[in-house]
Amino acid sequence: MNVRFDGQTVMVTGAAHGFGRAISLAFAARGAQVWACDVNEAGLRETEALAAEQGFSLHVRTVDVADPEAVRTFVQEASGAQGVDVLVNNAGGVLGQVGRPLEEISPEDWHAIFRVNLDGAFYFSQAVAPLMKARGGGRIVNISSGAGLGVSLTGIQAYASAKAAQIGLTRQLAHELGQWGITVNNVAPGFVRSNPTTERQWESYGEEGQRKLVEGIALRRLGSPDDIAHAVLFFASGYAGWVTGQVLSVDGGR
């Protein structure tokens, strides 16, 4: 399957490392004009440098996905006169939080995770929808988590809840936007060592916990950020033209 995105404008959130970086580089390598954003400016510059090393370029901007005005400004700049073909809502995570008993969770901690994992996806989708409608089509791909389909390995209640809500948003927007030729789909990754947070989580399991985690995967191995990027490429491509409102678990088989 030879997938190309020449002449297309692709926006990727949370592109400073991990999935977002892999997704940004995958689209850029296939001819897309990529606009990548994150709150981590240093990480974004590393993503930009990696693209340059591989012989292609991408645009990077520091954007807080939880700030609707910042989102609108970024979308306006990135769309220019061409509009937006693909939006990948990847920004998310646990924001340094760890699993704690329910009664110890503050409202601030609860809402902080919702803002980056759910609100950001809503604000970006809201900003690109009129542009995609005007073009007569588009692709929105949300990155959730296996935690949104089951339970979080970290025990973080807000993370599991926000990812489940993002899956609900995916299905709802698929039905609302489908009449304009806009597809909305979701990739739900399993555990992947993709960033400092997941590295700390992996180390916390110890040798025995790591062994049990891998043995619980049908393919008996962990995935990589590229595995997630490949699923996104499929949803964004013409091969998925009649696929919308779907959740694809990319987890090695659970």
Coordinates of N, CA and C in Angstrom, one line a residue:
M1 N 0.9 -1.2 0.0 CA 0.0 0.0 0.0 C 0.9 1.2 0.0
N2 N 0.9 1.9 -1.1 CA 1.8 3.1 -1.3 C 0.9 4.3 -1.0
V3 N 1.1 4.9 0.2 CA 0.3 6.1 0.6 C 1.1 7.3 0.5
R4 N 0.5 8.3 -0.2 CA 1.2 9.6 -0.3 C 0.2 10.7 0.1
F5 N 0.8 11.9 0.5 CA -0.1 13.0 0.9 C 0.5 14.3 0.3
D6 N 1.0 14.2 -0.9 CA 1.6 15.3 -1.6 C 0.5 16.4 -1.8
G7 N 0.9 17.6 -1.5 CA 0.0 18.8 -1.7 C -1.1 18.9 -0.6
Q8 N -1.0 18.0 0.5 CA -2.0 18.1 1.5 C -1.4 18.8 2.7
T9 N -2.3 19.5 3.4 CA -1.9 20.2 4.7 C -2.4 19.3 5.9
V10 N -1.4 18.9 6.7 CA -1.7 18.0 7.8 C -1.3 18.7 9.1
M11 N -2.2 18.7 10.1 CA -1.9 19.3 11.4 C -1.8 18.2 12.4
V12 N -0.8 18.3 13.3 CA -0.6 17.3 14.3 C -0.3 17.9 15.7
T13 N -1.1 17.6 16.7 CA -0.9 18.2 18.0 C -0.1 17.2 18.8
G14 N 0.6 17.8 19.8 CA 1.4 16.9 20.7 C 2.6 16.3 20.0
A15 N 3.3 17.1 19.2 CA 4.3 16.6 18.3 C 5.7 16.7 18.8
A16 N 5.9 17.0 20.1 CA 7.3 17.2 20.7 C 8.0 15.9 20.9
H17 N 7.3 14.8 21.0 CA 7.9 13.5 21.2 C 6.9 12.4 20.9
G18 N 7.4 11.1 21.1 CA 6.5 10.0 21.0 C 5.6 9.9 19.8
F19 N 4.3 9.6 20.0 CA 3.4 9.4 18.9 C 3.4 10.6 18.0
G20 N 3.2 11.8 18.5 CA 3.1 13.0 17.7 C 4.3 13.2 16.8
R21 N 5.5 12.9 17.4 CA 6.7 13.1 16.5 C 6.7 12.1 15.4
A22 N 6.4 10.8 15.7 CA 6.4 9.8 14.7 C 5.3 10.1 13.6
I23 N 4.2 10.5 14.0 CA 3.1 10.9 13.1 C 3.5 12.0 12.2
S24 N 4.1 13.1 12.8 CA 4.5 14.2 12.0 C 5.5 13.8 11.0
L25 N 6.5 13.1 11.4 CA 7.6 12.6 10.4 C 7.1 11.7 9.4
A26 N 6.1 10.9 9.7 CA 5.6 9.9 8.7 C 4.8 10.7 7.6
F27 N 4.0 11.7 8.0 CA 3.3 12.5 7.0 C 4.3 13.3 6.1
A28 N 5.3 13.9 6.8 CA 6.2 14.7 6.1 C 7.0 13.9 5.1
A29 N 7.4 12.7 5.4 CA 8.1 11.8 4.6 C 7.3 11.4 3.3
R30 N 6.0 11.5 3.4 CA 5.1 11.1 2.3 C 4.5 12.3 1.6
G31 N 5.2 13.5 1.7 CA 4.9 14.6 0.9 C 4.0 15.7 1.5
A32 N 3.5 15.5 2.7 CA 2.5 16.4 3.2 C 3.2 17.7 3.7
Q33 N 2.5 18.8 3.7 CA 2.9 20.0 4.4 C 2.4 19.9 5.9
V34 N 3.3 19.6 6.8 CA 3.0 19.3 8.1 C 3.1 20.5 9.0
W35 N 2.1 20.8 9.8 CA 2.1 21.8 10.9 C 2.0 21.1 12.2
A36 N 3.1 21.1 13.0 CA 3.1 20.4 14.2 C 3.2 21.3 15.4
C37 N 2.4 21.0 16.5 CA 2.4 21.9 17.6 C 2.5 21.1 18.9
D38 N 2.9 21.9 20.0 CA 3.0 21.3 21.3 C 3.3 22.5 22.3
V39 N 3.2 22.2 23.6 CA 3.6 23.2 24.5 C 5.1 23.1 24.8
N40 N 5.7 22.0 24.4 CA 7.1 21.7 24.7 C 8.0 22.2 23.5
E41 N 8.4 23.5 23.6 CA 9.2 24.1 22.4 C 10.5 23.3 22.2
A42 N 11.2 22.9 23.2 CA 12.5 22.2 23.0 C 12.2 20.9 22.2
G43 N 11.2 20.2 22.6 CA 10.9 18.9 21.9 C 10.5 19.1 20.5
L44 N 9.7 20.2 20.3 CA 9.3 20.5 18.9 C 10.5 20.8 18.0
R45 N 11.5 21.5 18.6 CA 12.7 21.8 17.8 C 13.5 20.5 17.5
E46 N 13.4 19.5 18.4 CA 14.1 18.3 18.1 C 13.3 17.5 17.0
T47 N 12.0 17.6 17.0 CA 11.2 17.0 15.9 C 11.6 17.7 14.6
E48 N 11.7 19.0 14.6 CA 12.0 19.7 13.4 C 13.4 19.3 12.9
A49 N 14.4 19.2 13.8 CA 15.7 18.8 13.4 C 15.7 17.4 12.8
L50 N 15.0 16.5 13.4 CA 14.9 15.1 12.9 C 14.4 15.1 11.5
A51 N 13.4 15.9 11.2 CA 12.8 16.0 9.9 C 13.9 16.5 8.9
A52 N 14.6 17.5 9.3 CA 15.7 18.1 8.4 C 16.7 17.1 8.1
E53 N 17.1 16.3 9.1 CA 18.1 15.2 8.9 C 17.7 14.2 7.9
Q54 N 16.3 14.0 7.8 CA 15.8 13.0 6.8 C 15.5 13.7 5.5
G55 N 15.7 15.0 5.4 CA 15.6 15.6 4.1 C 14.3 16.2 3.8
F56 N 13.5 16.5 4.8 CA 12.2 17.2 4.6 C 11.9 18.1 5.7
S57 N 11.0 19.0 5.6 CA 10.8 20.0 6.6 C 9.3 20.0 7.1
L58 N 9.1 20.6 8.2 CA 7.8 20.8 8.7 C 7.8 22.1 9.5
H59 N 6.6 22.6 9.7 CA 6.4 23.9 10.5 C 6.0 23.5 11.9
V60 N 6.7 24.1 12.9 CA 6.4 23.9 14.3 C 6.0 25.2 15.0
R61 N 5.0 25.1 15.9 CA 4.6 26.2 16.6 C 4.3 25.7 18.1
T62 N 4.5 26.6 19.0 CA 4.2 26.3 20.4 C 2.7 26.7 20.6
V63 N 1.9 25.8 21.0 CA 0.5 26.0 21.1 C -0.1 25.2 22.3
D64 N -0.8 25.8 23.2 CA -1.5 25.1 24.2 C -2.9 24.7 23.7
V65 N -3.1 23.4 23.5 CA -4.4 22.9 22.9 C -5.6 23.2 23.8
A66 N -5.4 23.6 25.1 CA -6.5 23.9 26.0 C -6.9 25.3 25.9
D67 N -6.2 26.1 25.1 CA -6.5 27.5 24.9 C -7.2 27.7 23.5
P68 N -8.6 27.9 23.5 CA -9.3 27.9 22.2 C -8.8 29.0 21.3
E69 N -8.4 30.2 21.9 CA -8.0 31.3 21.0 C -6.6 30.9 20.4
A70 N -5.7 30.3 21.1 CA -4.4 29.9 20.6 C -4.7 28.8 19.5
V71 N -5.6 28.0 19.7 CA -5.9 26.9 18.7 C -6.4 27.6 17.4
R72 N -7.4 28.5 17.5 CA -7.9 29.2 16.3 C -6.8 30.0 15.6
T73 N -5.9 30.6 16.3 CA -4.8 31.3 15.6 C -3.9 30.4 14.9
F74 N -3.6 29.3 15.5 CA -2.7 28.3 14.8 C -3.4 27.7 13.6
V75 N -4.6 27.3 13.7 CA -5.4 26.8 12.6 C -5.5 27.8 11.4
Q76 N -5.7 29.0 11.8 CA -5.8 30.1 10.7 C -4.4 30.2 10.0
E77 N -3.4 30.2 10.7 CA -2.0 30.3 10.1 C -1.7 29.0 9.2
A78 N -2.0 27.9 9.8 CA -1.7 26.6 9.1 C -2.5 26.4 7.8
S79 N -3.8 26.8 7.9 CA -4.7 26.6 6.8 C -4.4 27.5 5.6
G80 N -4.0 28.7 5.9 CA -3.7 29.7 4.8 C -4.8 29.7 3.8
A81 N -4.4 29.7 2.5 CA -5.4 29.7 1.4 C -5.8 28.3 1.0
Q82 N -5.1 27.3 1.5 CA -5.3 25.9 1.1 C -6.3 25.1 1.9
G83 N -6.5 25.6 3.1 CA -7.4 24.8 4.0 C -6.6 23.7 4.8
V84 N -7.3 22.8 5.4 CA -6.7 21.7 6.1 C -7.3 20.4 5.6
D85 N -6.4 19.5 5.3 CA -6.8 18.1 4.8 C -7.0 17.1 5.9
V86 N -6.0 17.2 6.8 CA -5.9 16.2 7.9 C -5.6 16.8 9.2
L87 N -6.4 16.5 10.2 CA -6.1 16.9 11.6 C -5.9 15.6 12.4
V88 N -4.7 15.6 13.2 CA -4.5 14.5 14.1 C -4.4 15.1 15.5
N89 N -5.4 14.7 16.3 CA -5.5 15.2 17.7 C -4.8 14.2 18.6
N90 N -3.5 14.4 18.7 CA -2.6 13.5 19.5 C -2.3 14.0 20.9
A91 N -2.3 15.3 21.1 CA -1.9 15.9 22.4 C -2.7 15.2 23.5
G92 N -2.0 14.9 24.6 CA -2.7 14.3 25.8 C -1.6 13.9 26.8
G93 N -2.0 12.9 27.6 CA -1.1 12.4 28.6 C -1.6 12.6 30.0
V94 N -0.8 12.3 31.0 CA -1.2 12.4 32.4 C -0.6 13.6 33.1
L95 N 0.2 14.4 32.4 CA 0.7 15.7 33.0 C 1.5 15.4 34.3
G96 N 2.2 14.4 34.3 CA 3.0 14.1 35.5 C 2.3 13.5 36.7
Q97 N 1.0 13.3 36.6 CA 0.2 12.7 37.7 C 0.5 11.2 37.8
V98 N 0.3 10.7 39.0 CA 0.4 9.3 39.2 C -0.9 8.8 39.8
G99 N -1.0 7.4 39.8 CA -2.3 6.9 40.4 C -2.4 7.1 41.9
R100 N -3.6 7.6 42.3 CA -3.9 7.8 43.7 C -5.3 7.4 44.0
P101 N -5.6 7.2 45.2 CA -7.0 6.9 45.6 C -8.0 8.0 45.1
L102 N -9.2 7.6 44.8 CA -10.2 8.5 44.3 C -10.4 9.8 45.2
E103 N -10.4 9.5 46.5 CA -10.6 10.6 47.4 C -9.5 11.6 47.5
E104 N -8.4 11.3 46.9 CA -7.2 12.3 47.0 C -7.1 13.1 45.7
I105 N -8.0 13.0 44.8 CA -7.9 13.7 43.5 C -8.6 15.1 43.7
S106 N -7.8 16.1 43.4 CA -8.4 17.5 43.5 C -9.2 17.8 42.2
P107 N -10.1 18.7 42.2 CA -10.8 19.2 41.0 C -9.8 19.7 40.0
E108 N -8.7 20.4 40.4 CA -7.7 20.9 39.5 C -7.0 19.8 38.7
D109 N -6.6 18.8 39.4 CA -6.0 17.6 38.8 C -6.9 16.9 37.8
W110 N -8.1 16.8 38.2 CA -9.1 16.1 37.3 C -9.3 16.9 36.0
H111 N -9.6 18.2 36.2 CA -9.9 19.0 35.0 C -8.6 19.2 34.1
A112 N -7.4 19.3 34.7 CA -6.2 19.5 33.9 C -6.1 18.4 32.9
I113 N -6.3 17.1 33.2 CA -6.2 16.0 32.3 C -7.3 16.1 31.2
F114 N -8.5 16.5 31.6 CA -9.5 16.6 30.6 C -9.2 17.7 29.6
R115 N -8.6 18.8 30.1 CA -8.4 19.9 29.2 C -7.4 19.5 28.1
V116 N -6.4 18.8 28.4 CA -5.4 18.4 27.3 C -5.9 17.2 26.5
N117 N -6.5 16.3 27.1 CA -6.9 15.1 26.4 C -8.2 15.2 25.6
L118 N -9.2 15.9 26.1 CA -10.5 16.0 25.5 C -10.8 17.4 25.0
D119 N -10.6 18.4 25.8 CA -11.0 19.8 25.3 C -10.1 20.2 24.1
G120 N -8.9 19.8 24.1 CA -8.0 20.1 23.0 C -8.5 19.5 21.7
A121 N -8.9 18.3 21.7 CA -9.5 17.6 20.5 C -10.7 18.3 20.1
F122 N -11.6 18.7 21.0 CA -12.8 19.4 20.7 C -12.5 20.8 20.0
Y123 N -11.6 21.6 20.6 CA -11.3 22.9 20.1 C -10.7 22.8 18.7
F124 N -9.8 21.9 18.5 CA -9.2 21.7 17.2 C -10.2 21.3 16.1
S125 N -11.0 20.3 16.5 CA -12.0 19.8 15.6 C -13.0 20.9 15.2
Q126 N -13.4 21.7 16.2 CA -14.3 22.8 16.0 C -13.7 23.8 15.1
A127 N -12.4 24.1 15.2 CA -11.7 25.1 14.3 C -11.5 24.6 12.9
V128 N -11.3 23.3 12.7 CA -11.0 22.9 11.3 C -12.3 22.5 10.6
A129 N -13.4 22.2 11.3 CA -14.6 21.7 10.6 C -15.1 22.7 9.5
P130 N -15.2 24.0 9.8 CA -15.7 24.9 8.7 C -14.8 24.8 7.5
L131 N -13.5 24.7 7.7 CA -12.6 24.7 6.6 C -12.7 23.4 5.8
M132 N -12.9 22.3 6.5 CA -13.1 21.0 5.8 C -14.4 21.0 5.1
K133 N -15.5 21.5 5.7 CA -16.8 21.6 5.0 C -16.7 22.4 3.7
A134 N -16.0 23.5 3.8 CA -15.8 24.3 2.6 C -15.1 23.6 1.5
R135 N -14.2 22.7 1.8 CA -13.4 21.9 0.8 C -14.2 20.7 0.4
G136 N -15.2 20.3 1.1 CA -16.0 19.2 0.7 C -15.4 17.9 1.2
G137 N -14.6 17.9 2.3 CA -14.0 16.7 2.8 C -12.8 16.9 3.7
G138 N -12.4 15.9 4.4 CA -11.3 16.0 5.3 C -11.2 14.8 6.2
R139 N -10.1 14.7 6.9 CA -9.9 13.6 7.8 C -9.5 14.1 9.2
I140 N -10.2 13.6 10.2 CA -9.8 13.9 11.6 C -9.5 12.6 12.3
V141 N -8.3 12.5 12.9 CA -7.9 11.2 13.6 C -7.6 11.6 15.0
N142 N -8.3 11.0 15.9 CA -8.0 11.2 17.4 C -7.2 10.1 17.9
I143 N -6.3 10.4 18.8 CA -5.5 9.4 19.5 C -5.9 9.2 20.9
S144 N -6.6 8.1 21.2 CA -7.1 7.9 22.5 C -6.1 6.9 23.3
S145 N -6.6 5.8 23.8 CA -5.7 4.9 24.5 C -6.5 3.7 24.8
G146 N -5.8 2.6 25.0 CA -6.5 1.4 25.5 C -7.2 1.7 26.8
A147 N -6.7 2.7 27.6 CA -7.4 3.1 28.8 C -8.8 3.6 28.6
G148 N -9.1 4.1 27.4 CA -10.4 4.6 27.1 C -11.4 3.5 26.8
L149 N -10.9 2.3 26.5 CA -11.7 1.2 26.2 C -11.8 0.2 27.4
G150 N -10.9 0.4 28.3 CA -11.0 -0.5 29.5 C -10.6 0.2 30.8
V151 N -9.4 0.0 31.3 CA -9.0 0.7 32.5 C -7.5 1.1 32.3
S152 N -7.1 2.2 33.0 CA -5.8 2.7 32.8 C -4.8 1.9 33.7
L153 N -3.7 1.5 33.1 CA -2.6 0.8 33.8 C -2.1 1.6 34.9
T154 N -2.2 3.0 34.7 CA -1.6 3.9 35.7 C -2.6 4.1 36.9
G155 N -3.8 3.7 36.8 CA -4.8 3.9 37.8 C -5.3 5.4 37.9
I156 N -5.0 6.2 36.9 CA -5.4 7.6 36.9 C -6.8 7.7 36.3
Q157 N -7.7 8.0 37.2 CA -9.2 8.0 36.8 C -9.5 9.0 35.7
A158 N -8.9 10.2 35.8 CA -9.2 11.2 34.8 C -8.7 10.9 33.4
Y159 N -7.6 10.2 33.4 CA -7.0 9.8 32.1 C -7.9 8.8 31.4
A160 N -8.3 7.7 32.1 CA -9.2 6.7 31.5 C -10.6 7.4 31.1
S161 N -11.1 8.3 31.9 CA -12.4 8.9 31.7 C -12.3 9.9 30.5
A162 N -11.2 10.7 30.4 CA -11.0 11.6 29.3 C -10.9 10.9 28.0
K163 N -10.1 9.8 28.0 CA -9.9 9.0 26.7 C -11.2 8.3 26.3
A164 N -12.0 7.9 27.2 CA -13.3 7.3 26.9 C -14.2 8.4 26.3
A165 N -14.2 9.5 26.9 CA -15.0 10.6 26.4 C -14.5 11.1 25.0
Q166 N -13.2 11.0 24.7 CA -12.7 11.4 23.4 C -13.2 10.4 22.4
I167 N -13.3 9.1 22.7 CA -13.9 8.1 21.8 C -15.4 8.4 21.5
G168 N -16.1 8.8 22.6 CA -17.5 9.3 22.3 C -17.6 10.5 21.4
L169 N -16.6 11.4 21.6 CA -16.6 12.6 20.7 C -16.3 12.2 19.3
T170 N -15.4 11.2 19.1 CA -15.1 10.7 17.8 C -16.4 10.2 17.1
R171 N -17.1 9.4 17.7 CA -18.3 8.8 17.1 C -19.4 9.9 16.8
Q172 N -19.5 10.8 17.8 CA -20.5 11.8 17.6 C -20.2 12.7 16.4
L173 N -18.9 13.1 16.3 CA -18.5 14.0 15.2 C -18.5 13.3 13.9
A174 N -18.3 12.0 13.9 CA -18.4 11.2 12.6 C -19.8 11.3 12.0
H175 N -20.8 11.2 12.9 CA -22.2 11.3 12.4 C -22.5 12.8 12.0
E176 N -22.0 13.7 12.7 CA -22.3 15.1 12.4 C -21.7 15.6 11.1
L177 N -20.4 15.2 10.9 CA -19.6 15.8 9.8 C -19.6 14.9 8.5
G178 N -20.1 13.7 8.6 CA -20.1 12.8 7.5 C -20.7 13.3 6.2
Q179 N -21.8 14.1 6.3 CA -22.5 14.6 5.2 C -21.6 15.5 4.3
W180 N -20.6 16.0 4.9 CA -19.6 16.9 4.2 C -18.4 16.1 3.7
G181 N -18.4 14.8 3.8 CA -17.3 14.0 3.4 C -16.1 14.0 4.3
I182 N -16.4 14.4 5.6 CA -15.3 14.4 6.6 C -15.4 13.1 7.4
T183 N -14.3 12.4 7.5 CA -14.3 11.2 8.4 C -13.6 11.5 9.7
V184 N -14.1 10.9 10.7 CA -13.6 11.1 12.1 C -13.3 9.7 12.7
N185 N -12.1 9.3 12.9 CA -11.8 8.0 13.5 C -10.8 8.1 14.7
N186 N -10.6 7.0 15.3 CA -9.8 7.0 16.5 C -8.8 5.8 16.6
V187 N -7.6 6.1 17.0 CA -6.6 5.1 17.2 C -6.4 5.0 18.7
A188 N -6.5 3.7 19.2 CA -6.4 3.5 20.6 C -5.1 2.6 20.9
P189 N -4.0 3.3 21.2 CA -2.7 2.5 21.4 C -2.7 1.7 22.6
G190 N -2.0 0.6 22.6 CA -1.7 -0.1 23.8 C -0.4 0.5 24.4
F191 N 0.2 -0.2 25.4 CA 1.3 0.4 26.0 C 2.5 0.4 25.1
V192 N 3.1 1.6 24.9 CA 4.3 1.8 24.1 C 5.2 2.7 24.8
R193 N 6.5 2.3 24.8 CA 7.5 3.2 25.5 C 7.9 4.3 24.5
S194 N 7.2 5.4 24.7 CA 7.3 6.5 23.7 C 7.7 7.8 24.2
N195 N 7.8 8.0 25.5 CA 8.1 9.3 26.0 C 8.6 9.2 27.5
P196 N 9.0 10.2 28.1 CA 9.6 10.1 29.5 C 8.6 9.5 30.5
T197 N 7.3 9.8 30.3 CA 6.3 9.3 31.2 C 6.1 7.8 31.1
T198 N 6.1 7.3 29.9 CA 5.9 5.8 29.7 C 7.2 5.1 30.1
E199 N 8.4 5.8 29.9 CA 9.6 5.1 30.4 C 9.6 5.0 31.9
R200 N 9.1 6.0 32.6 CA 9.1 5.9 34.1 C 8.1 4.8 34.5
Q201 N 7.0 4.7 33.8 CA 6.0 3.7 34.0 C 6.5 2.3 33.8
W202 N 7.3 2.1 32.7 CA 7.9 0.8 32.4 C 8.9 0.4 33.5
E203 N 9.7 1.4 33.9 CA 10.7 1.1 35.0 C 10.0 0.7 36.3
S204 N 8.9 1.4 36.6 CA 8.2 1.1 37.9 C 7.7 -0.3 38.0
Y205 N 7.5 -1.0 36.8 CA 6.9 -2.4 36.9 C 8.0 -3.4 37.4
G206 N 9.2 -3.1 37.2 CA 10.3 -4.0 37.6 C 10.3 -5.1 36.6
E207 N 11.3 -6.0 36.7 CA 11.5 -7.1 35.7 C 10.3 -8.0 35.6
E208 N 9.8 -8.4 36.8 CA 8.6 -9.3 36.8 C 7.4 -8.7 36.2
G209 N 7.1 -7.4 36.5 CA 6.0 -6.7 35.9 C 6.1 -6.5 34.4
Q210 N 7.3 -6.2 34.0 CA 7.5 -6.0 32.6 C 7.3 -7.3 31.8
R211 N 7.7 -8.4 32.4 CA 7.5 -9.7 31.8 C 6.0 -10.1 31.7
K212 N 5.3 -9.8 32.7 CA 3.9 -10.1 32.7 C 3.1 -9.2 31.7
L213 N 3.5 -8.0 31.6 CA 2.9 -7.1 30.6 C 3.1 -7.6 29.2
V214 N 4.3 -8.0 28.9 CA 4.6 -8.5 27.5 C 3.9 -9.8 27.3
E215 N 3.9 -10.7 28.3 CA 3.2 -12.0 28.1 C 1.7 -11.8 27.9
G216 N 1.1 -10.7 28.3 CA -0.3 -10.4 28.1 C -0.6 -9.9 26.8
I217 N 0.4 -9.7 25.9 CA 0.2 -9.2 24.5 C 0.3 -10.4 23.6
A218 N -0.7 -10.6 22.7 CA -0.7 -11.7 21.8 C 0.6 -11.9 21.0
L219 N 1.1 -10.7 20.5 CA 2.4 -10.8 19.7 C 3.6 -10.9 20.6
R220 N 3.5 -10.8 21.9 CA 4.6 -11.0 22.8 C 5.7 -9.9 22.6
R221 N 5.3 -8.7 22.3 CA 6.3 -7.6 22.2 C 5.6 -6.3 22.3
L222 N 6.3 -5.3 22.7 CA 5.8 -4.0 22.8 C 5.7 -3.4 21.4
G223 N 4.9 -2.4 21.2 CA 4.8 -1.7 19.9 C 5.8 -0.5 19.9
S224 N 5.7 0.2 18.8 CA 6.6 1.4 18.7 C 5.7 2.6 18.3
P225 N 6.2 3.8 18.4 CA 5.5 5.0 17.9 C 5.1 4.8 16.4
D226 N 6.0 4.2 15.6 CA 5.7 4.0 14.2 C 4.5 3.1 14.0
D227 N 4.3 2.2 14.8 CA 3.1 1.3 14.7 C 1.8 2.2 14.8
I228 N 1.8 3.2 15.7 CA 0.7 4.1 15.9 C 0.6 5.0 14.6
A229 N 1.7 5.5 14.2 CA 1.7 6.4 13.0 C 1.1 5.7 11.8
H230 N 1.5 4.4 11.6 CA 1.0 3.7 10.4 C -0.6 3.6 10.5
A231 N -1.1 3.4 11.6 CA -2.6 3.3 11.7 C -3.2 4.7 11.4
V232 N -2.6 5.8 11.8 CA -3.1 7.1 11.5 C -3.0 7.3 10.0
L233 N -1.9 6.9 9.3 CA -1.8 7.1 7.9 C -2.9 6.4 7.2
F234 N -3.3 5.2 7.6 CA -4.4 4.5 7.0 C -5.7 5.3 7.1
F235 N -6.0 5.8 8.3 CA -7.3 6.5 8.5 C -7.3 7.8 7.6
A236 N -6.1 8.4 7.5 CA -6.0 9.7 6.7 C -5.9 9.5 5.2
S237 N -5.8 8.2 4.8 CA -5.6 8.0 3.4 C -6.9 7.7 2.6
G238 N -6.8 7.6 1.3 CA -8.0 7.3 0.5 C -8.5 5.9 0.7
Y239 N -7.6 5.0 1.3 CA -8.0 3.6 1.5 C -9.1 3.6 2.6
A240 N -9.2 4.6 3.4 CA -10.2 4.6 4.5 C -11.4 5.6 4.2
G241 N -11.6 5.8 2.9 CA -12.6 6.7 2.5 C -14.0 6.4 2.9
W242 N -14.3 5.1 3.2 CA -15.7 4.7 3.7 C -15.6 4.2 5.1
V243 N -14.7 4.7 5.9 CA -14.5 4.3 7.2 C -14.6 5.5 8.1
T244 N -15.6 5.5 9.0 CA -15.7 6.7 9.9 C -16.4 6.2 11.2
G245 N -16.1 7.0 12.3 CA -16.6 6.7 13.6 C -16.1 5.4 14.2
Q246 N -14.9 5.0 13.8 CA -14.3 3.7 14.2 C -13.2 3.9 15.2
V247 N -13.0 2.9 16.0 CA -11.8 2.9 17.0 C -11.0 1.7 16.6
L248 N -9.7 1.9 16.3 CA -8.8 0.9 15.9 C -7.8 0.7 17.1
S249 N -7.9 -0.5 17.8 CA -6.9 -0.8 18.8 C -5.6 -1.2 18.2
V250 N -4.5 -0.5 18.5 CA -3.2 -0.9 18.0 C -2.4 -1.3 19.3
D251 N -2.5 -2.5 19.6 CA -2.0 -2.9 21.0 C -1.3 -4.3 20.9
G252 N -1.1 -4.9 19.8 CA -0.4 -6.2 19.7 C -1.3 -7.3 20.1
G253 N -2.6 -7.1 20.3 CA -3.5 -8.1 20.7 C -3.6 -8.3 22.2
R254 N -4.8 -7.9 22.8 CA -4.9 -7.9 24.2 C -6.0 -9.0 24.6

